[in-house]
Coordinates of C-alpha atoms and ligand atoms in Angstrom, one line a residue:
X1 CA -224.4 -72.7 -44.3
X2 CA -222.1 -69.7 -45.5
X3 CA -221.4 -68.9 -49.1
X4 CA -218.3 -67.2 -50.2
X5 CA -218.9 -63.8 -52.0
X6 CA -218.8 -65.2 -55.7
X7 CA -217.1 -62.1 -58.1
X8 CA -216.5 -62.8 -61.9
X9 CA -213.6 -61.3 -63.3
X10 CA -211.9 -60.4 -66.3
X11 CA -209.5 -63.1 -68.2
X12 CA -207.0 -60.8 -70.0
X13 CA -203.4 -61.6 -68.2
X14 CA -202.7 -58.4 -66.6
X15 CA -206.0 -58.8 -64.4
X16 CA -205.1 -62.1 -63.6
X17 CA -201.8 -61.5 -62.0
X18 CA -203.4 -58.1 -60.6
X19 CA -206.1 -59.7 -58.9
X20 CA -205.6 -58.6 -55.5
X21 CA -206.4 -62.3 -53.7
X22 CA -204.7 -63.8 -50.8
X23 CA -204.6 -67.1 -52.7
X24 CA -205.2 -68.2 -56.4
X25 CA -206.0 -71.1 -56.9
X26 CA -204.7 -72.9 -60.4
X27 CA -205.1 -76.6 -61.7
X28 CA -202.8 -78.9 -62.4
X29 CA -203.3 -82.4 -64.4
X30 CA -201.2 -85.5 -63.7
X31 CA -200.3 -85.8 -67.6
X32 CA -198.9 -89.3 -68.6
X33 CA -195.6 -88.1 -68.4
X34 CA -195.8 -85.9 -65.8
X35 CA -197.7 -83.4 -64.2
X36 CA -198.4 -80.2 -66.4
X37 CA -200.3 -77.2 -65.6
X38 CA -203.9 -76.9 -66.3
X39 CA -205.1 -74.4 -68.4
X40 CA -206.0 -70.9 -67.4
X41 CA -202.5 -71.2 -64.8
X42 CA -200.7 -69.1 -68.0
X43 CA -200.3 -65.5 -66.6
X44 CA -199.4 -66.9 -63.6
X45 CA -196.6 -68.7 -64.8
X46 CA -195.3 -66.1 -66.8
X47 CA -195.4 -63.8 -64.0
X48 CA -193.2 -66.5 -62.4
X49 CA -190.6 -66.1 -65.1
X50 CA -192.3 -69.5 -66.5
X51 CA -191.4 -71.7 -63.7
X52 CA -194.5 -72.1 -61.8
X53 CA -194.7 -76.2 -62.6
X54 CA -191.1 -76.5 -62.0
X55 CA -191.7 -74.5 -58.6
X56 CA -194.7 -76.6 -57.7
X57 CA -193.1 -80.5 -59.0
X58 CA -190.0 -79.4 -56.2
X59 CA -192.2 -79.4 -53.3
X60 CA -194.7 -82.6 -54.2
X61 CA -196.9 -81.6 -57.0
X62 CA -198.1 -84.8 -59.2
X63 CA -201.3 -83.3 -60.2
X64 CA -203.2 -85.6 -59.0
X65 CA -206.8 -85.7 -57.6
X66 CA -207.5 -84.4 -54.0
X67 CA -203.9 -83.1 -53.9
X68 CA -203.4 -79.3 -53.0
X69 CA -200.0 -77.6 -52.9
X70 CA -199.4 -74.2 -52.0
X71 CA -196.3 -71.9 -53.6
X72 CA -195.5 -68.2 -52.1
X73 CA -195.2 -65.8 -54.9
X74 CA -193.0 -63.3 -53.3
X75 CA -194.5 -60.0 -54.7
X76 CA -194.2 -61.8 -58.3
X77 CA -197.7 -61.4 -58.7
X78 CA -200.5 -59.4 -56.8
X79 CA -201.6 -62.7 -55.0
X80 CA -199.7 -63.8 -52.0
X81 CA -199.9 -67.5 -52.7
X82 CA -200.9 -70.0 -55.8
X83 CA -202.7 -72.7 -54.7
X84 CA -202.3 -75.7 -56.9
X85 CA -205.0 -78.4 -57.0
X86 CA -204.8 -81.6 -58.9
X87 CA -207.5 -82.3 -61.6
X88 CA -206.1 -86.2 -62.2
X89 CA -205.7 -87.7 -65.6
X90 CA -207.1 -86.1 -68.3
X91 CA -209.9 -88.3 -70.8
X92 CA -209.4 -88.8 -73.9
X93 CA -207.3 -86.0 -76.3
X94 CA -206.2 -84.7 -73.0
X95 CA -209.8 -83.3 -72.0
X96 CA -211.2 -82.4 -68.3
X97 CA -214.2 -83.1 -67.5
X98 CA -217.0 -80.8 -66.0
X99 CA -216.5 -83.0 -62.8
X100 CA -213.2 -82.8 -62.4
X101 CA -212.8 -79.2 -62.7
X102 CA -215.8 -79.3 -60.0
X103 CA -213.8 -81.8 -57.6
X104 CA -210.9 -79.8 -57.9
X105 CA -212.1 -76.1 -57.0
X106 CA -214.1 -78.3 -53.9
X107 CA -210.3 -79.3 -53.0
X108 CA -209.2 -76.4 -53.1
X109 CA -212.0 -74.8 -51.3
X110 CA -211.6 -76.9 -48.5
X111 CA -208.2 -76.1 -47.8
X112 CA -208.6 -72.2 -48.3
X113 CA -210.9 -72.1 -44.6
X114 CA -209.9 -68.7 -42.9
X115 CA -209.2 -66.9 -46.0
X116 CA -210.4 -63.7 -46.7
X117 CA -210.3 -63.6 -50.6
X118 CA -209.4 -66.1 -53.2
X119 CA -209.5 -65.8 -56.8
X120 CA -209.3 -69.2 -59.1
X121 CA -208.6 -69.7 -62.7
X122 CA -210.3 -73.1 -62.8
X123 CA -213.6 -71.2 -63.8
X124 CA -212.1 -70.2 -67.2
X125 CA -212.1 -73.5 -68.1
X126 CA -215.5 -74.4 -66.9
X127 CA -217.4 -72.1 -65.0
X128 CA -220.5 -73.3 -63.8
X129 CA -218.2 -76.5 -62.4
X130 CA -216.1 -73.9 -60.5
X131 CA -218.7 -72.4 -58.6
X132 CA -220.9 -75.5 -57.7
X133 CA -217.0 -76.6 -56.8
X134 CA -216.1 -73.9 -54.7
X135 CA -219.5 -73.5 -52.8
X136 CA -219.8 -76.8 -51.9
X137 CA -216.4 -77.4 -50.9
X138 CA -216.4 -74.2 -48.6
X139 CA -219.1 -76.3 -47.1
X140 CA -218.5 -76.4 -43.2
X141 CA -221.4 -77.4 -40.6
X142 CA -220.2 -75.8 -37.1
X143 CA -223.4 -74.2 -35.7
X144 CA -222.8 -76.8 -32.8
X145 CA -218.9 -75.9 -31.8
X146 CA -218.8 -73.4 -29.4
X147 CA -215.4 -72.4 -30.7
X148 CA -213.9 -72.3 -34.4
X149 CA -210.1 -73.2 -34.7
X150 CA -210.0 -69.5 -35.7
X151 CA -210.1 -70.3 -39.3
X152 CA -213.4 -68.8 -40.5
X153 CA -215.3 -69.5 -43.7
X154 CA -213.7 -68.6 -47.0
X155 CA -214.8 -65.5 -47.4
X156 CA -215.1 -64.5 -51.3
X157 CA -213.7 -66.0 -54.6
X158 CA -212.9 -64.1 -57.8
X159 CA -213.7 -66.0 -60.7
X160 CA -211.6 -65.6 -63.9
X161 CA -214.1 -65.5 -66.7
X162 CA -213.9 -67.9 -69.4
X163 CA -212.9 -66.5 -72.9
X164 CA -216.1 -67.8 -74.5
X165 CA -219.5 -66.3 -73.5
X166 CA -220.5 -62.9 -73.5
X167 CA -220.6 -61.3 -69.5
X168 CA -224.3 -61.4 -69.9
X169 CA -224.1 -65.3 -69.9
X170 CA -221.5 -65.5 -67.9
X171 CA -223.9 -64.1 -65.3
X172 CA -226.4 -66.1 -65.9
X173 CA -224.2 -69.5 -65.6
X174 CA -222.8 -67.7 -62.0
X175 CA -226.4 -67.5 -60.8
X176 CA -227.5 -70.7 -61.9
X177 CA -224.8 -72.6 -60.2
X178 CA -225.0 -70.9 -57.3
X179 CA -228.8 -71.4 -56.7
X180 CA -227.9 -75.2 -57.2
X181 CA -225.0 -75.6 -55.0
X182 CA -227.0 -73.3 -52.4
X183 CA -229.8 -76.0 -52.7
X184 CA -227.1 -79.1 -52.0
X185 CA -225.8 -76.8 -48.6
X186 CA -229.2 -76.4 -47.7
X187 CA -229.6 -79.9 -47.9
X188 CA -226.4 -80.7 -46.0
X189 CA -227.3 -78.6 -43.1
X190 CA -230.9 -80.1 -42.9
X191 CA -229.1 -83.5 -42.8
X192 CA -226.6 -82.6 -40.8
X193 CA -229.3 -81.5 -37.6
X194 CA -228.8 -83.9 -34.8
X195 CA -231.7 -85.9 -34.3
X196 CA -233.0 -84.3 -31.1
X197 CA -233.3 -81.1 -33.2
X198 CA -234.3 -82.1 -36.1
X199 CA -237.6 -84.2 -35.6
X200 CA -241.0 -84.8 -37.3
X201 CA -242.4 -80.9 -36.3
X202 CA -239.4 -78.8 -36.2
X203 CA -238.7 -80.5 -39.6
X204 CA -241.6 -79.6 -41.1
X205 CA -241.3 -76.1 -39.9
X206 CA -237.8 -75.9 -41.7
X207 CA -239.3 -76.9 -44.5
X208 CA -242.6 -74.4 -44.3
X209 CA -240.0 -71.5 -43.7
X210 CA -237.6 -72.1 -46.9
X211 CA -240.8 -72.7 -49.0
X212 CA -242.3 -69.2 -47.5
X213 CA -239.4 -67.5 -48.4
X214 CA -239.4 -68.9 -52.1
X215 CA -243.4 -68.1 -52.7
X216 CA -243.8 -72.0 -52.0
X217 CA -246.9 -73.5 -51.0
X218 CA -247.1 -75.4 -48.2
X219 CA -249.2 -77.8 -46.1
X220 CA -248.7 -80.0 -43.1
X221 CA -250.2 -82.6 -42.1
X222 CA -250.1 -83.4 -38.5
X223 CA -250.7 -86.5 -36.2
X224 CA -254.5 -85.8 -36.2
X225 CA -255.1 -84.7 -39.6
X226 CA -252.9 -87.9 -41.2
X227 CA -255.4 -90.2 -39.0
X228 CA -258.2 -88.5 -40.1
X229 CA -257.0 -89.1 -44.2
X230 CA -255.8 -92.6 -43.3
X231 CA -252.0 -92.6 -43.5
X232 CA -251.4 -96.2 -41.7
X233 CA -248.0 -96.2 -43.1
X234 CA -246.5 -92.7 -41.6
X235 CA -248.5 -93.3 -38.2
X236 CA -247.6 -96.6 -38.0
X237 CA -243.9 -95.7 -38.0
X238 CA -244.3 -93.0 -36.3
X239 CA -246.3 -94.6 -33.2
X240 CA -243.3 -95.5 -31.2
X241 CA -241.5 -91.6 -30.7
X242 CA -242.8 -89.1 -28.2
X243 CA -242.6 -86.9 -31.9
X244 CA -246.0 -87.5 -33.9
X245 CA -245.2 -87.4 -37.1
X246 CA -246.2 -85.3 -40.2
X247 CA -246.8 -85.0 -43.8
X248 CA -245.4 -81.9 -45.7
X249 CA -247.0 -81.1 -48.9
X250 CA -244.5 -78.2 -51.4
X251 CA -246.0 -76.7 -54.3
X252 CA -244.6 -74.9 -56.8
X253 CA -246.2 -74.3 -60.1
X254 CA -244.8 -72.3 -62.8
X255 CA -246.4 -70.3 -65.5
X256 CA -247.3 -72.4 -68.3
X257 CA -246.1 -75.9 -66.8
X258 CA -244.8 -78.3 -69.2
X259 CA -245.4 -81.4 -67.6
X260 CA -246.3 -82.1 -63.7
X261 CA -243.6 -83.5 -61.2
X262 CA -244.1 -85.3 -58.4
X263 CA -241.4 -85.5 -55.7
X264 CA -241.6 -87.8 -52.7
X265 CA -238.4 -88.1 -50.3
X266 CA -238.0 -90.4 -47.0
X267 CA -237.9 -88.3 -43.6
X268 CA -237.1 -90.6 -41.1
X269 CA -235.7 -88.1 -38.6
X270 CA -234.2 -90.8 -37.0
X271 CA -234.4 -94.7 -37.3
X272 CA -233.6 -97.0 -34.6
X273 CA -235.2 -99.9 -36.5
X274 CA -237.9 -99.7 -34.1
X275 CA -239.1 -103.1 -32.1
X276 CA -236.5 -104.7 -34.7
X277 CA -233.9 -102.7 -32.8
X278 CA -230.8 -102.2 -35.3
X279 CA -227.6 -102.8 -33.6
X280 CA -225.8 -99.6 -31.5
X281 CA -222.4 -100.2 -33.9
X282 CA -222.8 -96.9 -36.5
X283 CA -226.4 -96.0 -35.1
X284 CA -225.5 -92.5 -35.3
X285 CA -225.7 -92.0 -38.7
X286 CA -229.3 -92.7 -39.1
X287 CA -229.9 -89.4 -38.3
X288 CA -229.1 -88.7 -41.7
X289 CA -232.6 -91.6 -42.7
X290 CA -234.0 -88.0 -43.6
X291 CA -231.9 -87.4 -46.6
X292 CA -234.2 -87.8 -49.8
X293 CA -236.6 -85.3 -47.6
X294 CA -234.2 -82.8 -47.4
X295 CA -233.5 -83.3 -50.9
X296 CA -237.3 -82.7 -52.2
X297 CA -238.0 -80.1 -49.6
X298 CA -234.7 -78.2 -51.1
X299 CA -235.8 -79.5 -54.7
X300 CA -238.8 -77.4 -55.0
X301 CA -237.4 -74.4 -53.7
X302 CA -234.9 -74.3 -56.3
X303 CA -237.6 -75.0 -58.9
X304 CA -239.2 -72.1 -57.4
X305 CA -235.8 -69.8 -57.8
X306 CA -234.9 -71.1 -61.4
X307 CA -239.0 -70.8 -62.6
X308 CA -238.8 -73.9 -64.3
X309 CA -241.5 -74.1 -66.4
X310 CA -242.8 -77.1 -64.3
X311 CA -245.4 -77.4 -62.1
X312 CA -244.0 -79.4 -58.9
X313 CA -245.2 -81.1 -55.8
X314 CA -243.2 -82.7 -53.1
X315 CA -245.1 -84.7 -50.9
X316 CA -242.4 -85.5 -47.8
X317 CA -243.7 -87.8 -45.0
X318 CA -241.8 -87.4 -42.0
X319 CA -241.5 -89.8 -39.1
X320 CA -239.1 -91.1 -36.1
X321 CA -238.4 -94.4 -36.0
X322 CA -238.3 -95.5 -32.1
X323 CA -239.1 -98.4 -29.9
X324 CA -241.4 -97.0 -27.3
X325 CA -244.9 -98.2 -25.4
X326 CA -246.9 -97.4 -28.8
X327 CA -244.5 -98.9 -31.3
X328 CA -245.5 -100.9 -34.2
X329 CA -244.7 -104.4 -33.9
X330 CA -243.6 -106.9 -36.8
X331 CA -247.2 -109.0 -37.3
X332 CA -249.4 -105.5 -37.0
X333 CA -251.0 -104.9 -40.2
X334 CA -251.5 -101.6 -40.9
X335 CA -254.0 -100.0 -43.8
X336 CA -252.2 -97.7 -45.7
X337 CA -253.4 -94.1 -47.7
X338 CA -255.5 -95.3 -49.7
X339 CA -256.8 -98.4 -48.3
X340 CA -253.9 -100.9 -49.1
X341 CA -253.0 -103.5 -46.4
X342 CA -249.3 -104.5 -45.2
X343 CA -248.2 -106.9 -43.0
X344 CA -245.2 -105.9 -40.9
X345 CA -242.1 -108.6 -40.8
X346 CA -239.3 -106.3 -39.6
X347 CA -240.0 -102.5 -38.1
X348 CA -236.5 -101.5 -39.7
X349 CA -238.1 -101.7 -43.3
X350 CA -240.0 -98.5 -42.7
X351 CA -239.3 -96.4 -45.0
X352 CA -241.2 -98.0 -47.5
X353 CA -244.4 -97.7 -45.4
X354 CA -244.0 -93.9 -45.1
X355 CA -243.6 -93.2 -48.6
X356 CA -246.4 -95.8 -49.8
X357 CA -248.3 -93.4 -48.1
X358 CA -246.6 -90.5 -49.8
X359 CA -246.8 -92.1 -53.2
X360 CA -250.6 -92.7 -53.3
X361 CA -251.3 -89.1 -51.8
X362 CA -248.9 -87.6 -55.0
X363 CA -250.5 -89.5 -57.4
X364 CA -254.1 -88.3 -56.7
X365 CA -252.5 -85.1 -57.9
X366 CA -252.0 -87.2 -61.9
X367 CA -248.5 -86.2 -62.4
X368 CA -246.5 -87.1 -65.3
X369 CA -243.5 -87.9 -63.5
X370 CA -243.3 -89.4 -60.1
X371 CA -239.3 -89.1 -58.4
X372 CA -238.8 -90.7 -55.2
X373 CA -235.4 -90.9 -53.1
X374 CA -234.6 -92.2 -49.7
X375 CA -231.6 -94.1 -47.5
X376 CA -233.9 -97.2 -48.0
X377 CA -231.4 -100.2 -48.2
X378 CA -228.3 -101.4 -47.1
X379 CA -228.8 -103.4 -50.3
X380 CA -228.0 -100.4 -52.2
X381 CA -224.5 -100.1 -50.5
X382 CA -223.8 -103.7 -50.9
X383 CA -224.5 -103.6 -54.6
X384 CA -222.9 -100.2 -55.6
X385 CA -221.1 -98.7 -52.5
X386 CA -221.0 -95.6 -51.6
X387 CA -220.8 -93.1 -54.3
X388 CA -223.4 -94.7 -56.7
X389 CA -227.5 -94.5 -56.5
X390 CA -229.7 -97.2 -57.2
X391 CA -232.2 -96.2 -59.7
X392 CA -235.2 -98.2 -60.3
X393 CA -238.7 -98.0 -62.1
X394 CA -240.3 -97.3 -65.1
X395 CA -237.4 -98.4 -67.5
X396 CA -237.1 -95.6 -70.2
X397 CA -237.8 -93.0 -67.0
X398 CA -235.0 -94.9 -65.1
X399 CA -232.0 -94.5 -67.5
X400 CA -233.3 -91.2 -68.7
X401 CA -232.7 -90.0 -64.5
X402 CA -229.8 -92.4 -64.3
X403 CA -227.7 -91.0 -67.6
X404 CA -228.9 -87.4 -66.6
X405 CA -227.3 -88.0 -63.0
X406 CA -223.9 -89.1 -64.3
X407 CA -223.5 -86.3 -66.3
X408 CA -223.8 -84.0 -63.1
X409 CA -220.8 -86.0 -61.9
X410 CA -223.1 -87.6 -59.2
X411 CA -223.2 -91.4 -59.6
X412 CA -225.7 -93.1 -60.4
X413 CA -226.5 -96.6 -62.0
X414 CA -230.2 -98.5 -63.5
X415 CA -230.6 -101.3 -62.0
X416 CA -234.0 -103.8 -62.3
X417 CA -236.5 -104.8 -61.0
X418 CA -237.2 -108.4 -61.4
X419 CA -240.3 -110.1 -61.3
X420 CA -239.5 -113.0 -60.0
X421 CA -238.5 -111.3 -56.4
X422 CA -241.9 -109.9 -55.8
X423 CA -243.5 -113.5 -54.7
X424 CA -241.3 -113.1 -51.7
X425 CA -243.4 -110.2 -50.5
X426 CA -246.9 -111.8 -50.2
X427 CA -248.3 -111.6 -47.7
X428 CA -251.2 -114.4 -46.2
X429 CA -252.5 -112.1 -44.1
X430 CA -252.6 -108.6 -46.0
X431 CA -252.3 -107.5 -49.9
X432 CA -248.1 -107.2 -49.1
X433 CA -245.8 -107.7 -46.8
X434 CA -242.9 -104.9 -46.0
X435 CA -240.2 -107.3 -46.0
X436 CA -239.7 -111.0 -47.8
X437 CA -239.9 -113.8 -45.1
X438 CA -237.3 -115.6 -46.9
X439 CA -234.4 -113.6 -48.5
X440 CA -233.6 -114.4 -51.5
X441 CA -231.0 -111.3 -51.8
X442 CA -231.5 -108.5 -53.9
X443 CA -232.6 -106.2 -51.2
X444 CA -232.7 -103.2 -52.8
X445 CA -234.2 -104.2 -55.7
X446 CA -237.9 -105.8 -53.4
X447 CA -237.6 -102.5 -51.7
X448 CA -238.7 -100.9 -55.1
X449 CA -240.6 -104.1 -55.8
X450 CA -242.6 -103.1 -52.6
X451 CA -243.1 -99.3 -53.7
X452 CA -243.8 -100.2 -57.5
X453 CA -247.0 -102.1 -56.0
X454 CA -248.4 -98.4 -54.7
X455 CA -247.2 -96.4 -57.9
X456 CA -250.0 -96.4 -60.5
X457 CA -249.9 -97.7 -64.3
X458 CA -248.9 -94.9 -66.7
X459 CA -246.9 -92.8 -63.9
X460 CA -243.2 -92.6 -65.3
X461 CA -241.7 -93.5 -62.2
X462 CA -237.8 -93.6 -61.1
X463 CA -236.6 -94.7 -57.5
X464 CA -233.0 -93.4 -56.4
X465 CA -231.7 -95.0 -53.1
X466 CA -229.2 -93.1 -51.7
X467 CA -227.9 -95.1 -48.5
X468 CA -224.7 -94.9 -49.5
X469 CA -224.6 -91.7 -51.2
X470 CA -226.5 -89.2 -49.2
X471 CA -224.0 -89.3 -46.3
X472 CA -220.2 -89.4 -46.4
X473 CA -219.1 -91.8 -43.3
X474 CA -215.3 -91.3 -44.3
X475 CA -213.1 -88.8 -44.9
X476 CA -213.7 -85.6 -47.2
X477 CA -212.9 -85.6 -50.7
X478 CA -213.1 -83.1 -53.7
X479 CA -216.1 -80.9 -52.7
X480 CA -218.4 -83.7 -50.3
X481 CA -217.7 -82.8 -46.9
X482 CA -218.3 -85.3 -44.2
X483 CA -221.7 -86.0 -43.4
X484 CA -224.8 -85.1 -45.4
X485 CA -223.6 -84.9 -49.5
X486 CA -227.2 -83.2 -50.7
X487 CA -226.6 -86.2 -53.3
X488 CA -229.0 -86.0 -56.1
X489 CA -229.9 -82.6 -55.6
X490 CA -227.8 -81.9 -58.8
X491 CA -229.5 -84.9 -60.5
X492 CA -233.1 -83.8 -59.8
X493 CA -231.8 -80.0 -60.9
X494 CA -230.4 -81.5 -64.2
X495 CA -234.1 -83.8 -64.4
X496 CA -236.0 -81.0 -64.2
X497 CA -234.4 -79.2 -66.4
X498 CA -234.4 -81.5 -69.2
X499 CA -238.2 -82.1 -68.1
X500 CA -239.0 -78.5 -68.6
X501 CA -237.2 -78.4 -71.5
X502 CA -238.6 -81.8 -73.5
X503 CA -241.0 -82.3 -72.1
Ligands
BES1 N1 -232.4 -96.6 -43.2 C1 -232.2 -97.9 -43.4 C2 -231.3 -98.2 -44.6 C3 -229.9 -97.7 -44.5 C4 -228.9 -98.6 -44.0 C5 -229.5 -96.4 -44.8 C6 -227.6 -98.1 -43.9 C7 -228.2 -96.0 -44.7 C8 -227.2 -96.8 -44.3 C9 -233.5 -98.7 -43.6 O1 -234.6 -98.2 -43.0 C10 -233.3 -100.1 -43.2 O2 -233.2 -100.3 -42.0 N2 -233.3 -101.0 -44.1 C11 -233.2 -102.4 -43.8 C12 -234.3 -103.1 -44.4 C13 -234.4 -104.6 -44.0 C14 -234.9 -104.7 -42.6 C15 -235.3 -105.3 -45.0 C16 -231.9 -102.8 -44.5 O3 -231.6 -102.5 -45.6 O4 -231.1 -103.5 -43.8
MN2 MN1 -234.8 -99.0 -41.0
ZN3 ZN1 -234.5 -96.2 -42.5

């Protein structure tokens, strides 16, 4: 991961059109009767004897979303090209949203690869948006090309200070962004590790190294230690690789905590389904089954870096999922942490055994909040595609993470869990069973059924299942790349956050 060089800069109109940038990005907005130029976009267009839209509507501008269009300025102004980037309709009384500004400077970051120095004026209108924009959209994961296509990274953006705030603040928003879209890249390139590089070990070590550098405290469990405690779960899904698996415990705690967090995330470095071999179509991208790991191991850290009054644990189980000589089978019944018994129906449900394990281990620790995320169900794609989490649990908890997730512009919906779907689980033989005999549909929701039997009574609990979300099968778009997304490292920021400050 590379971040541009982030540079605020004043907003008065001579220092926009003297900003000495190869491109400058402005936004445009596809009005309802016709594009029109976003705001901030004015010294440009007077510098362009006011006929910068006109310029940019005669060679395709609609200002719509996604859409970038790039004008020469001919020595009219100290950049050598505008680029414009479409914004979409705006809301209600003609307002943009935080997100769209954000989509839009990811657009436009994604097309400015190779260039030196860019300057934007998207960040007058919301700053904080611009740079978690810009950063993440300059996102590019080529560590395993032996050759670029000679277009670098972007190298540095000047950002046109809004005209309310005082510098100070200004400052203080740049930083803040920055640490969080730092914390989605880091995610991205974790997820982004092919499989044979990213395993139970080398995982963990990743994730000792970013917590060393952050004062994070770290322990891992490995193979022998988690069958000395008793994690059936993790070693049973762990049996079949030639990769033992491990348990990776994070700690930050800052001064004065206001309430205890504890963060659990699914590390399946790679899930074949196991003895219930998934099919080879689209195989590939379970290397990204370690997502919601990524996400908590990245989580922390940034807790760390913002000192959030908080004191924070992530407990991150990590395992391969393989068929081999010492594999789990469907019938085993393995004793989880903490003495709980489940009978295996299908090996491919196995992330729920892992982070059973995980969950009871957190919540020896008491928290007062208990977040867990993983790529645990197709379900979750069937119900609410690709762009929208599943979040279960406690109820009040739930809609409290999944109305503090939309605002971050990262999808998210509550969904239930109902009663009636937890029969299909028991099990004759053992307390559960991983998967229900007979379906009855719903799959997400018994997957959180199966985890909500491990979580104990007065824990607020919420469940986010990212399948869909954490990893971008298609095309780019606004600032997710292709591949890992980081999706809800921004929702667990803006959770925090609102934990730290209401307790
Ligand atoms: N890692 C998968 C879920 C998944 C599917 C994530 C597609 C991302 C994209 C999980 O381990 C799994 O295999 N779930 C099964 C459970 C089933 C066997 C009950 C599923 O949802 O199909
Ligand atoms: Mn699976
Ligand atoms: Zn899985």
């Amino acid at each position: 991961m590379t971040t541009p060089k982030l540079t605020l800069t004043g907003n008065s109109p001579a220092e926009v059109t003297a900003l000495a940038v190869d491109t400058l990005v402005v936004g445009t907005i596809q009005g309802a009767d016709g594009p029109t130029l976003a705001p901030g976009a004015e010294p440009v267009d007077a510098a362009l004897d006011g006929r910068l839209l006109e310029l940019l509507v005669s060679i395709g501008a609609t200002g719509k979303a996604d859409e970038v269009v790039k004008l020469p300025t001919m020595g009219k102004l100290a950049a050598t090209v505008v680029l414009a980037t479409g914004l979409g309709k705006p809301g209600a009384g003609g307002a943009l949203s935080a997100e769209q500004v954000r989509r839009a400077s990811g657009t436009a970051a994604r097309a400015l690869g190779g260039v030196k120095r860019a300057g934007t004026v998207l960040s007058a209108i919301d700053l904080q948006a611009a740079v978690e924009g810009s950063i993440m959209g300059a996102y590019r994961f080529d560590r395993y090309k032996s050759a670029t296509n000679g277009d670098g990274p972007l190298g540095r953006v000047d950002l046109v200070s809004p005209a309310s705030g005082t510098p100070k603040e200004h400052k203080a928003t740049l930083k803040a962004a920055t640490a969080i879209a730092e914390t989605v890249t880091c995610t991205r390139d974790l997820i982004n590790t092919p499989p044979n590089d990213l395993f139970p070990a080398s995982f963990a070590e990743r994730a000792a190294a970013l917590a060393g550098a952050s004062g994070v405290e770290v322990t891992i469990l490995d193979e022998k230690a988690l069958r000395k405690e008793g994690y059936g779960g993790i070693l049973g899904v762990g049996g079949g690789s030639s990769r033992p698996p491990r348990l990776v415990r994070l700690r930050y705690k800052g001064s004065k905590p206001k309430a205890k967090v504890a963060l659990v995330g699914k590390g399946i470095t790679f899930d074949t389904g196991g003895i219930s071999l998934k099919p080879a179509a689209d195989m590939d991208h379970m290397t990204s089954d370690m997502s919601g790991a990524a996400v908590m191991v990245a989580t922390v850290v940034l807790a760390a870096k913002l000192r959030y009054p908080l004191d924070v644990t992530a407990t991150v189980p990590m395992a391969e999922n393989m068929p081999g000589g010492a594999a789990y089978r469907p019938g085993d019944v393995l004793t989880m942490y903490g003495g709980k018994t489940v009978e295996v129906l299908n090996t491919d449900a196995e992330g729920r055994l892992i982070l059973a394990d995980a969950i009871v281990r957190a919540c020896e620790d008491d928290p007062d909040y208990l977040i867990d995320t993983a790529t645990l169900t197709g379900g979750q794609i069937v119900a609410l595609g690709n762009r929208t989490t599943g979040v279960m649990g406690s109820e009040e908890f739930r809609d409290r993470v999944a109305t503090l997730a939309r605002a971050t512009g990262e999808g998210a919906w509550a969904m239930p869990l109902p009663e009636e779907l937890r029969t299909g689980l028991d099990s004759k033989l053992a307390d559960i069973a991983n998967v229900a005999a007979a379906s009855n549909g719903g799959s997400m929701l018994v997957a959180g059924l199966f985890l909500r039997d491990f979580v104990p009574d007065g824990v607020q609990w919420a469940h986010l299942d990212i399948a869909g979300p954490a990893y971008n099968t298609g095309g780019p778009w606004g600032y997710t790349a292709k591949g890992g997304t980081g999706v809800p490292v921004r929702t667990l920021a803006a959770v925090l956050a609102d934990i730290a400050e209401h307790g």
